[in-house]
Amino acid sequence: MENSINIKLKIWRQRGPKEEGKFVDYALDHVPTDISFLEMLDMLNEQLVEKGEEPVVFDNDCREGICGMCSLYINGNPHGPVGSITTCQLHMRKFNDGDTITIEPWRSAAFPVIRDLTVDRGAFDKIQQAGGYVSFNCGGAGDANAIPIPKEVADEAMDSATCIGCGACVAACKNGSAMLFVSAKVSQFALLPQGKVEAARRVRAMVSKMDELGFGNCTNTGACAAQCPKNISLSNIARLNREYMKMKLKD
């Protein structure tokens, strides 16, 4: 079969959060090189179902690099060996015939395994909920050119807002820190005038919730930013620290 490869898979199988897991070996032949990594897992699951075996459980949704659901640890890298993409954007042409591919779930105390490759990332939702709302008087729609926000600031806020909450930063960090995620969510509001009203309360609540949920401390190794599929800047962590110190001084 042209443009196809034969691969071996070592996949983490775990029936539940309180049960022991283990790696299980699979062989998959004639894998088209133009399909995505998730389509390869679909192919594996179809074969497992045909054999009467349980399919591998993994998260996915949009398959367009937007939702952040496809969170897999592939050959020791969050989202795989190619930078600045999510797992669903990884294609099998990036692997060679005969390769052994090791696939694991995120490894973090704050992201417990639900089953196989799926983890509970509800901790991120709780941190965002702790941040609360942005309150300001909207008024009527003004002229876009009259909005008193410099383009550079608006661009930086938008860059921070592109974080999809996939958890790769936590998976990459040796401490299991969520600082890059939290700092991106703080920055997207802290940079804009609309976010100034609740700025102190927001940063206090989000950092407190992050600590409460068991994420580790940040030691600025930079692994989080290096593995982030959306290239969220490490400078956001410095901004989070500044916002936190301003909150302390305000108190």
Tab-separated table of N, CA and C in Angstrom, residues 94-221:
chain	number	residue	atom	x	y	z
A	94	LYS	N	4.521	12.365	9.989
A	94	LYS	CA	5.608	12.774	10.869
A	94	LYS	C	6.288	11.576	11.533
A	95	PHE	N	5.766	10.369	11.269
A	95	PHE	CA	6.352	9.155	11.825
A	95	PHE	C	6.886	8.278	10.704
A	96	ASN	N	7.771	7.360	11.074
A	96	ASN	CA	8.410	6.490	10.087
A	96	ASN	C	7.899	5.058	10.196
A	97	ASP	N	8.046	4.328	9.117
A	97	ASP	CA	7.648	2.928	9.101
A	97	ASP	C	8.422	2.159	10.170
A	98	GLY	N	7.706	1.392	10.969
A	98	GLY	CA	8.339	0.608	12.021
A	98	GLY	C	8.482	1.320	13.349
A	99	ASP	N	8.068	2.587	13.422
A	99	ASP	CA	8.182	3.350	14.675
A	99	ASP	C	7.317	2.746	15.779
A	100	THR	N	7.807	2.882	17.012
A	100	THR	CA	6.997	2.580	18.190
A	100	THR	C	6.574	3.905	18.799
A	101	ILE	N	5.271	4.118	18.953
A	101	ILE	CA	4.728	5.379	19.458
A	101	ILE	C	4.111	5.129	20.828
A	102	THR	N	4.599	5.859	21.820
A	102	THR	CA	4.095	5.729	23.184
A	102	THR	C	3.081	6.840	23.450
A	103	ILE	N	1.894	6.456	23.887
A	103	ILE	CA	0.801	7.413	24.086
A	103	ILE	C	0.311	7.327	25.523
A	104	GLU	N	0.319	8.477	26.210
A	104	GLU	CA	-0.092	8.540	27.610
A	104	GLU	C	-1.074	9.698	27.826
A	105	PRO	N	-1.795	9.658	28.935
A	105	PRO	CA	-2.621	10.821	29.313
A	105	PRO	C	-1.751	11.876	29.971
A	106	TRP	N	-2.293	13.081	30.188
A	106	TRP	CA	-1.585	14.090	30.978
A	106	TRP	C	-1.259	13.501	32.344
A	107	ARG	N	-0.069	13.818	32.854
A	107	ARG	CA	0.347	13.330	34.166
A	107	ARG	C	0.357	14.500	35.138
A	108	SER	N	-0.692	14.645	35.922
A	108	SER	CA	-0.772	15.722	36.909
A	108	SER	C	-1.781	15.335	37.978
A	109	ALA	N	-1.438	15.630	39.220
A	109	ALA	CA	-2.352	15.330	40.327
A	109	ALA	C	-3.662	16.096	40.174
A	110	ALA	N	-3.587	17.268	39.548
A	110	ALA	CA	-4.788	18.092	39.369
A	110	ALA	C	-5.646	17.638	38.192
A	111	PHE	N	-5.107	16.730	37.352
A	111	PHE	CA	-5.840	16.178	36.211
A	111	PHE	C	-5.953	14.657	36.365
A	112	PRO	N	-6.805	14.168	37.262
A	112	PRO	CA	-6.910	12.723	37.462
A	112	PRO	C	-7.422	12.003	36.218
A	113	VAL	N	-6.908	10.799	36.001
A	113	VAL	CA	-7.334	9.994	34.857
A	113	VAL	C	-8.771	9.533	35.066
A	114	ILE	N	-9.604	9.734	34.056
A	114	ILE	CA	-10.971	9.222	34.078
A	114	ILE	C	-10.978	7.792	33.543
A	115	ARG	N	-10.380	7.626	32.368
A	115	ARG	CA	-10.233	6.304	31.774
A	115	ARG	C	-9.242	6.380	30.615
A	116	ASP	N	-8.342	5.438	30.555
A	116	ASP	CA	-7.335	5.357	29.490
A	116	ASP	C	-6.594	6.681	29.301
A	117	LEU	N	-6.851	7.354	28.182
A	117	LEU	CA	-6.122	8.576	27.839
A	117	LEU	C	-6.899	9.846	28.177
A	118	THR	N	-8.043	9.696	28.813
A	118	THR	CA	-8.892	10.844	29.146
A	118	THR	C	-8.691	11.254	30.598
A	119	VAL	N	-8.452	12.534	30.811
A	119	VAL	CA	-8.290	13.057	32.170
A	119	VAL	C	-9.357	14.113	32.458
A	120	ASP	N	-9.580	14.349	33.736
A	120	ASP	CA	-10.527	15.374	34.165
A	120	ASP	C	-9.800	16.709	34.283
A	121	ARG	N	-10.073	17.624	33.357
A	121	ARG	CA	-9.448	18.946	33.385
A	121	ARG	C	-10.408	20.002	33.913
A	122	GLY	N	-11.356	19.557	34.719
A	122	GLY	CA	-12.319	20.478	35.310
A	122	GLY	C	-11.677	21.515	36.210
A	123	ALA	N	-10.453	21.246	36.664
A	123	ALA	CA	-9.748	22.215	37.502
A	123	ALA	C	-9.568	23.541	36.771
A	124	PHE	N	-9.328	23.498	35.461
A	124	PHE	CA	-9.184	24.732	34.687
A	124	PHE	C	-10.492	25.512	34.668
A	125	ASP	N	-11.612	24.798	34.557
A	125	ASP	CA	-12.916	25.462	34.569
A	125	ASP	C	-13.150	26.156	35.906
A	126	LYS	N	-12.767	25.499	36.989
A	126	LYS	CA	-12.952	26.071	38.320
A	126	LYS	C	-12.108	27.331	38.517
A	127	ILE	N	-10.895	27.344	37.933
A	127	ILE	CA	-10.046	28.530	38.035
A	127	ILE	C	-10.673	29.695	37.276
A	128	GLN	N	-11.180	29.422	36.077
A	128	GLN	CA	-11.819	30.488	35.300
A	128	GLN	C	-13.081	30.994	35.986
A	129	GLN	N	-13.847	30.076	36.567
A	129	GLN	CA	-15.055	30.484	37.285
A	129	GLN	C	-14.718	31.346	38.488
A	130	ALA	N	-13.601	31.049	39.138
A	130	ALA	CA	-13.168	31.850	40.284
A	130	ALA	C	-12.841	33.278	39.862
A	131	GLY	N	-12.406	33.444	38.599
A	131	GLY	CA	-12.082	34.776	38.093
A	131	GLY	C	-13.293	35.672	37.964
A	132	GLY	N	-14.471	35.084	37.852
A	132	GLY	CA	-15.698	35.868	37.811
A	132	GLY	C	-15.919	36.584	36.490
A	133	TYR	N	-16.649	37.679	36.575
A	133	TYR	CA	-17.080	38.412	35.391
A	133	TYR	C	-16.356	39.756	35.271
A	134	VAL	N	-16.493	40.351	34.101
A	134	VAL	CA	-16.013	41.703	33.857
A	134	VAL	C	-17.233	42.610	33.826
A	135	SER	N	-17.267	43.623	34.700
A	135	SER	CA	-18.436	44.509	34.732
A	135	SER	C	-18.044	45.914	34.277
A	136	PHE	N	-18.788	46.423	33.328
A	136	PHE	CA	-18.562	47.790	32.856
A	136	PHE	C	-19.815	48.241	32.116
A	137	ASN	N	-19.959	49.540	31.966
A	137	ASN	CA	-21.102	50.095	31.246
A	137	ASN	C	-20.841	50.038	29.753
A	138	CYS	N	-21.633	49.252	29.061
A	138	CYS	CA	-21.411	49.080	27.621
A	138	CYS	C	-21.791	50.330	26.830
A	139	GLY	N	-22.972	50.886	27.136
A	139	GLY	CA	-23.443	52.007	26.340
A	139	GLY	C	-23.759	51.561	24.926
A	140	GLY	N	-23.786	52.523	24.030
A	140	GLY	CA	-24.025	52.204	22.635
A	140	GLY	C	-22.734	51.794	21.952
A	141	ALA	N	-22.857	51.207	20.788
A	141	ALA	CA	-21.691	50.798	20.019
A	141	ALA	C	-20.978	52.033	19.478
A	142	GLY	N	-19.743	52.220	19.874
A	142	GLY	CA	-18.986	53.383	19.419
A	142	GLY	C	-18.247	53.120	18.125
A	143	ASP	N	-17.667	54.174	17.603
A	143	ASP	CA	-16.843	54.062	16.403
A	143	ASP	C	-15.594	53.255	16.756
A	144	ALA	N	-15.283	52.233	15.950
A	144	ALA	CA	-14.130	51.373	16.239
A	144	ALA	C	-12.841	52.176	16.366
A	145	ASN	N	-12.701	53.219	15.545
A	145	ASN	CA	-11.481	54.021	15.589
A	145	ASN	C	-11.395	54.896	16.832
A	146	ALA	N	-12.514	55.020	17.555
A	146	ALA	CA	-12.536	55.877	18.728
A	146	ALA	C	-12.323	55.101	20.028
A	147	ILE	N	-12.194	53.764	19.932
A	147	ILE	CA	-11.982	52.958	21.136
A	147	ILE	C	-10.604	53.277	21.706
A	148	PRO	N	-10.531	53.727	22.964
A	148	PRO	CA	-9.258	54.194	23.539
A	148	PRO	C	-8.328	53.066	23.990
A	149	ILE	N	-8.090	52.098	23.121
A	149	ILE	CA	-7.162	51.001	23.421
A	149	ILE	C	-6.142	50.932	22.294
A	150	PRO	N	-4.869	51.160	22.588
A	150	PRO	CA	-3.851	51.065	21.529
A	150	PRO	C	-3.857	49.683	20.888
A	151	LYS	N	-3.609	49.641	19.599
A	151	LYS	CA	-3.644	48.361	18.888
A	151	LYS	C	-2.667	47.361	19.477
A	152	GLU	N	-1.492	47.829	19.897
A	152	GLU	CA	-0.486	46.923	20.448
A	152	GLU	C	-1.008	46.233	21.707
A	153	VAL	N	-1.733	47.001	22.529
A	153	VAL	CA	-2.296	46.439	23.760
A	153	VAL	C	-3.408	45.454	23.437
A	154	ALA	N	-4.279	45.838	22.508
A	154	ALA	CA	-5.376	44.954	22.106
A	154	ALA	C	-4.841	43.652	21.519
A	155	ASP	N	-3.779	43.756	20.715
A	155	ASP	CA	-3.171	42.562	20.122
A	155	ASP	C	-2.600	41.644	21.198
A	156	GLU	N	-1.954	42.240	22.198
A	156	GLU	CA	-1.353	41.440	23.272
A	156	GLU	C	-2.430	40.743	24.098
A	157	ALA	N	-3.525	41.467	24.351
A	157	ALA	CA	-4.644	40.861	25.076
A	157	ALA	C	-5.236	39.706	24.274
A	158	MET	N	-5.363	39.889	22.960
A	158	MET	CA	-5.913	38.836	22.121
A	158	MET	C	-4.972	37.639	22.058
A	159	ASP	N	-3.663	37.899	22.012
A	159	ASP	CA	-2.686	36.804	22.022
A	159	ASP	C	-2.830	35.964	23.288
A	160	SER	N	-3.073	36.620	24.421
A	160	SER	CA	-3.266	35.902	25.679
A	160	SER	C	-4.566	35.104	25.659
A	161	ALA	N	-5.585	35.680	25.028
A	161	ALA	CA	-6.903	35.040	24.989
A	161	ALA	C	-6.942	33.820	24.077
A	162	THR	N	-5.899	33.619	23.272
A	162	THR	CA	-5.892	32.458	22.371
A	162	THR	C	-5.617	31.153	23.108
A	163	CYS	N	-5.282	31.219	24.382
A	163	CYS	CA	-5.096	29.999	25.182
A	163	CYS	C	-6.362	29.153	25.116
A	164	ILE	N	-6.217	27.862	24.769
A	164	ILE	CA	-7.382	26.985	24.618
A	164	ILE	C	-7.581	26.077	25.838
A	165	GLY	N	-6.762	26.249	26.867
A	165	GLY	CA	-6.954	25.482	28.096
A	165	GLY	C	-6.757	23.988	27.929
A	166	CYS	N	-5.841	23.592	27.053
A	166	CYS	CA	-5.639	22.161	26.794
A	166	CYS	C	-4.905	21.461	27.934
A	167	GLY	N	-4.072	22.213	28.665
A	167	GLY	CA	-3.327	21.631	29.777
A	167	GLY	C	-1.931	21.173	29.427
A	168	ALA	N	-1.469	21.451	28.203
A	168	ALA	CA	-0.119	21.040	27.816
A	168	ALA	C	0.940	21.685	28.708
A	169	CYS	N	0.672	22.911	29.159
A	169	CYS	CA	1.625	23.608	30.027
A	169	CYS	C	1.808	22.864	31.344
A	170	VAL	N	0.714	22.350	31.889
A	170	VAL	CA	0.775	21.591	33.137
A	170	VAL	C	1.500	20.267	32.910
A	171	ALA	N	1.188	19.615	31.794
A	171	ALA	CA	1.800	18.325	31.479
A	171	ALA	C	3.302	18.455	31.240
A	172	ALA	N	3.729	19.585	30.678
A	172	ALA	CA	5.140	19.787	30.371
A	172	ALA	C	5.952	20.195	31.593
A	173	CYS	N	5.300	20.816	32.568
A	173	CYS	CA	6.003	21.358	33.730
A	173	CYS	C	6.381	20.259	34.710
A	174	LYS	N	7.629	20.250	35.150
A	174	LYS	CA	8.080	19.228	36.107
A	174	LYS	C	7.385	19.386	37.459
A	175	ASN	N	6.826	20.570	37.715
A	175	ASN	CA	6.125	20.821	38.966
A	175	ASN	C	4.606	20.720	38.828
A	176	GLY	N	4.130	20.495	37.603
A	176	GLY	CA	2.686	20.465	37.380
A	176	GLY	C	2.046	21.818	37.646
A	177	SER	N	2.741	22.890	37.269
A	177	SER	CA	2.227	24.242	37.520
A	177	SER	C	1.237	24.672	36.440
A	178	ALA	N	0.250	25.451	36.858
A	178	ALA	CA	-0.737	25.987	35.915
A	178	ALA	C	-0.534	27.478	35.686
A	179	MET	N	0.648	27.982	35.993
A	179	MET	CA	0.891	29.426	35.938
A	179	MET	C	0.721	30.005	34.539
A	180	LEU	N	1.104	29.284	33.501
A	180	LEU	CA	0.976	29.847	32.151
A	180	LEU	C	-0.496	30.006	31.792
A	181	PHE	N	-1.293	29.006	32.097
A	181	PHE	CA	-2.731	29.086	31.834
A	181	PHE	C	-3.370	30.226	32.623
A	182	VAL	N	-3.124	30.264	33.925
A	182	VAL	CA	-3.741	31.286	34.774
A	182	VAL	C	-3.280	32.680	34.365
A	183	SER	N	-2.000	32.815	34.061
A	183	SER	CA	-1.477	34.130	33.683
A	183	SER	C	-2.054	34.600	32.358
A	184	ALA	N	-2.316	33.672	31.435
A	184	ALA	CA	-2.935	34.052	30.159
A	184	ALA	C	-4.353	34.559	30.389
A	185	LYS	N	-5.098	33.887	31.277
A	185	LYS	CA	-6.468	34.294	31.559
A	185	LYS	C	-6.515	35.607	32.339
A	186	VAL	N	-5.521	35.843	33.180
A	186	VAL	CA	-5.439	37.120	33.891
A	186	VAL	C	-5.051	38.233	32.919
A	187	SER	N	-4.091	37.954	32.044
A	187	SER	CA	-3.588	38.969	31.115
A	187	SER	C	-4.638	39.452	30.142
A	188	GLN	N	-5.476	38.551	29.664
A	188	GLN	CA	-6.443	38.966	28.647
A	188	GLN	C	-7.398	40.037	29.172
A	189	PHE	N	-7.560	40.105	30.515
A	189	PHE	CA	-8.379	41.156	31.122
A	189	PHE	C	-7.531	42.289	31.692
A	190	ALA	N	-6.389	41.950	32.287
A	190	ALA	CA	-5.563	42.957	32.948
A	190	ALA	C	-5.023	43.993	31.970
A	191	LEU	N	-4.880	43.609	30.703
A	191	LEU	CA	-4.338	44.523	29.703
A	191	LEU	C	-5.368	45.545	29.223
A	192	LEU	N	-6.651	45.241	29.418
A	192	LEU	CA	-7.704	46.094	28.887
A	192	LEU	C	-8.379	46.910	29.985
A	193	PRO	N	-8.848	48.115	29.662
A	193	PRO	CA	-9.501	48.944	30.688
A	193	PRO	C	-10.737	48.288	31.281
A	194	GLN	N	-11.441	47.475	30.481
A	194	GLN	CA	-12.638	46.808	30.998
A	194	GLN	C	-12.323	45.858	32.148
A	195	GLY	N	-11.094	45.367	32.189
A	195	GLY	CA	-10.738	44.393	33.212
A	195	GLY	C	-10.150	44.988	34.468
A	196	LYS	N	-10.026	46.311	34.503
A	196	LYS	CA	-9.373	46.955	35.643
A	196	LYS	C	-10.247	46.964	36.897
A	197	VAL	N	-11.561	46.989	36.722
A	197	VAL	CA	-12.463	47.158	37.863
A	197	VAL	C	-12.282	46.041	38.887
A	198	GLU	N	-12.319	44.808	38.427
A	198	GLU	CA	-12.182	43.661	39.342
A	198	GLU	C	-10.786	43.046	39.329
A	199	ALA	N	-9.780	43.774	38.862
A	199	ALA	CA	-8.443	43.200	38.669
A	199	ALA	C	-7.878	42.572	39.928
A	200	ALA	N	-7.940	43.282	41.056
A	200	ALA	CA	-7.359	42.776	42.303
A	200	ALA	C	-8.107	41.538	42.787
A	201	ARG	N	-9.445	41.619	42.763
A	201	ARG	CA	-10.233	40.479	43.215
A	201	ARG	C	-10.006	39.266	42.318
A	202	ARG	N	-9.895	39.517	41.015
A	202	ARG	CA	-9.738	38.426	40.058
A	202	ARG	C	-8.436	37.669	40.278
A	203	VAL	N	-7.331	38.382	40.360
A	203	VAL	CA	-6.042	37.702	40.485
A	203	VAL	C	-5.948	36.973	41.817
A	204	ARG	N	-6.507	37.551	42.867
A	204	ARG	CA	-6.493	36.876	44.172
A	204	ARG	C	-7.279	35.569	44.104
A	205	ALA	N	-8.476	35.632	43.533
A	205	ALA	CA	-9.353	34.469	43.479
A	205	ALA	C	-8.784	33.356	42.600
A	206	MET	N	-8.218	33.731	41.449
A	206	MET	CA	-7.718	32.717	40.527
A	206	MET	C	-6.462	32.039	41.054
A	207	VAL	N	-5.563	32.814	41.650
A	207	VAL	CA	-4.343	32.219	42.220
A	207	VAL	C	-4.689	31.339	43.417
A	208	SER	N	-5.604	31.785	44.243
A	208	SER	CA	-6.024	30.986	45.405
A	208	SER	C	-6.650	29.670	44.966
A	209	LYS	N	-7.497	29.730	43.933
A	209	LYS	CA	-8.133	28.512	43.433
A	209	LYS	C	-7.101	27.572	42.810
A	210	MET	N	-6.124	28.121	42.098
A	210	MET	CA	-5.052	27.309	41.506
A	210	MET	C	-4.302	26.546	42.598
A	211	ASP	N	-3.953	27.247	43.684
A	211	ASP	CA	-3.239	26.597	44.789
A	211	ASP	C	-4.115	25.545	45.468
A	212	GLU	N	-5.380	25.882	45.636
A	212	GLU	CA	-6.319	24.973	46.308
A	212	GLU	C	-6.482	23.661	45.550
A	213	LEU	N	-6.429	23.723	44.229
A	213	LEU	CA	-6.668	22.549	43.399
A	213	LEU	C	-5.443	21.657	43.238
A	214	GLY	N	-4.320	22.047	43.832
A	214	GLY	CA	-3.160	21.156	43.877
A	214	GLY	C	-2.141	21.298	42.766
A	215	PHE	N	-2.173	22.403	42.015
A	215	PHE	CA	-1.146	22.622	41.005
A	215	PHE	C	0.169	22.999	41.693
A	216	GLY	N	1.284	22.670	41.054
A	216	GLY	CA	2.594	22.938	41.635
A	216	GLY	C	3.024	24.385	41.467
A	217	ASN	N	4.171	24.695	42.048
A	217	ASN	CA	4.728	26.047	41.969
A	217	ASN	C	5.525	26.235	40.684
A	218	CYS	N	5.558	27.462	40.214
A	218	CYS	CA	6.320	27.798	39.008
A	218	CYS	C	7.772	28.094	39.376
A	219	THR	N	8.706	27.448	38.674
A	219	THR	CA	10.133	27.729	38.884
A	219	THR	C	10.779	28.275	37.612
A	220	ASN	N	9.953	28.774	36.696
A	220	ASN	CA	10.418	29.462	35.482
A	220	ASN	C	11.395	28.642	34.634
A	221	THR	N	11.096	27.369	34.441
A	221	THR	CA	11.937	26.566	33.544
A	221	THR	C	11.610	26.844	32.077
